[in-house]
Amino acid sequence: MKVFKILLPRSLRSFLLGINNGFNRYFIRSSKWGYLDQSAKLDMPIQVSGYKNVFIYKNSHIGPHSIILATNARFILKDFSGSAGHLCVITGNHARITGRFYRTIKNEEKSKDLDKDVIVNEDVWMGMNVTLLSGVEIGRGATVAAGTIVTKSMPPYSIIAGVPAKVLKFYWTVDEIIEHEKLLYKEEERYTRAQLEEIMNKY
């Protein structure tokens, strides 16, 4: 059995893609997000549970086939951060109560400690198939390698990889980070030398 492909002119393909992207943007913005900046880019399809708890800030990007489960706690993606496809964010955990099947436990019966915000700070890049679990925070300027599962918070300007995630190294020295931040951030927003030295000494 032969399969015939219909080849459309490039201009027509671009036009149809533009219509599709426009429809996706309209559909996305009609949902009740916690915050979705106009400059943010979301590559469909994306599955979201808990739109009101999802906050996507300036010039950030989420790749296609991503899943964000934020029913009872927030997912925050700050300015100029992004991911490749198949990002998975889970802000909650299943409850266990003696004498009960977990599927019979209602949300109001769960401990609040089981649902915690997931925060990705500014200028973070996450590769393909990254998973962020409840309560983690990714520091500013970090890179998360493809396939990484992040189970605990990670420091700024680090390169992170593994299952579970570990810090492989830092991008720059303290002096280089200080010079870098002078060009991008207000003085009150920058890390101090003492803070950076303390962070790096931990790893």
Tab-separated table of C-alpha atoms in Angstrom, residues 1 6 13 20 28 31 33 58 62 73 78 128 141 144 163 175 196:
chain	number	residue	atom	x	y	z
A	1	MET	CA	0.000	0.000	0.000
A	6	ILE	CA	0.779	16.259	0.075
A	13	ARG	CA	2.788	26.006	5.397
A	20	ASN	CA	-2.288	27.333	14.503
A	28	ILE	CA	-3.684	29.379	26.383
A	31	SER	CA	-7.229	29.846	30.705
A	33	TRP	CA	-3.229	31.124	34.810
A	58	LYS	CA	9.104	37.591	31.097
A	62	ILE	CA	8.462	25.862	27.919
A	73	ALA	CA	1.209	24.424	45.168
A	78	LYS	CA	11.134	33.432	36.340
A	128	MET	CA	15.032	17.562	27.331
A	141	GLY	CA	21.857	30.969	35.919
A	144	VAL	CA	19.956	21.316	34.108
A	163	VAL	CA	19.188	10.782	38.794
A	175	ASP	CA	34.827	37.082	40.233
A	196	LEU	CA	28.812	33.209	46.400
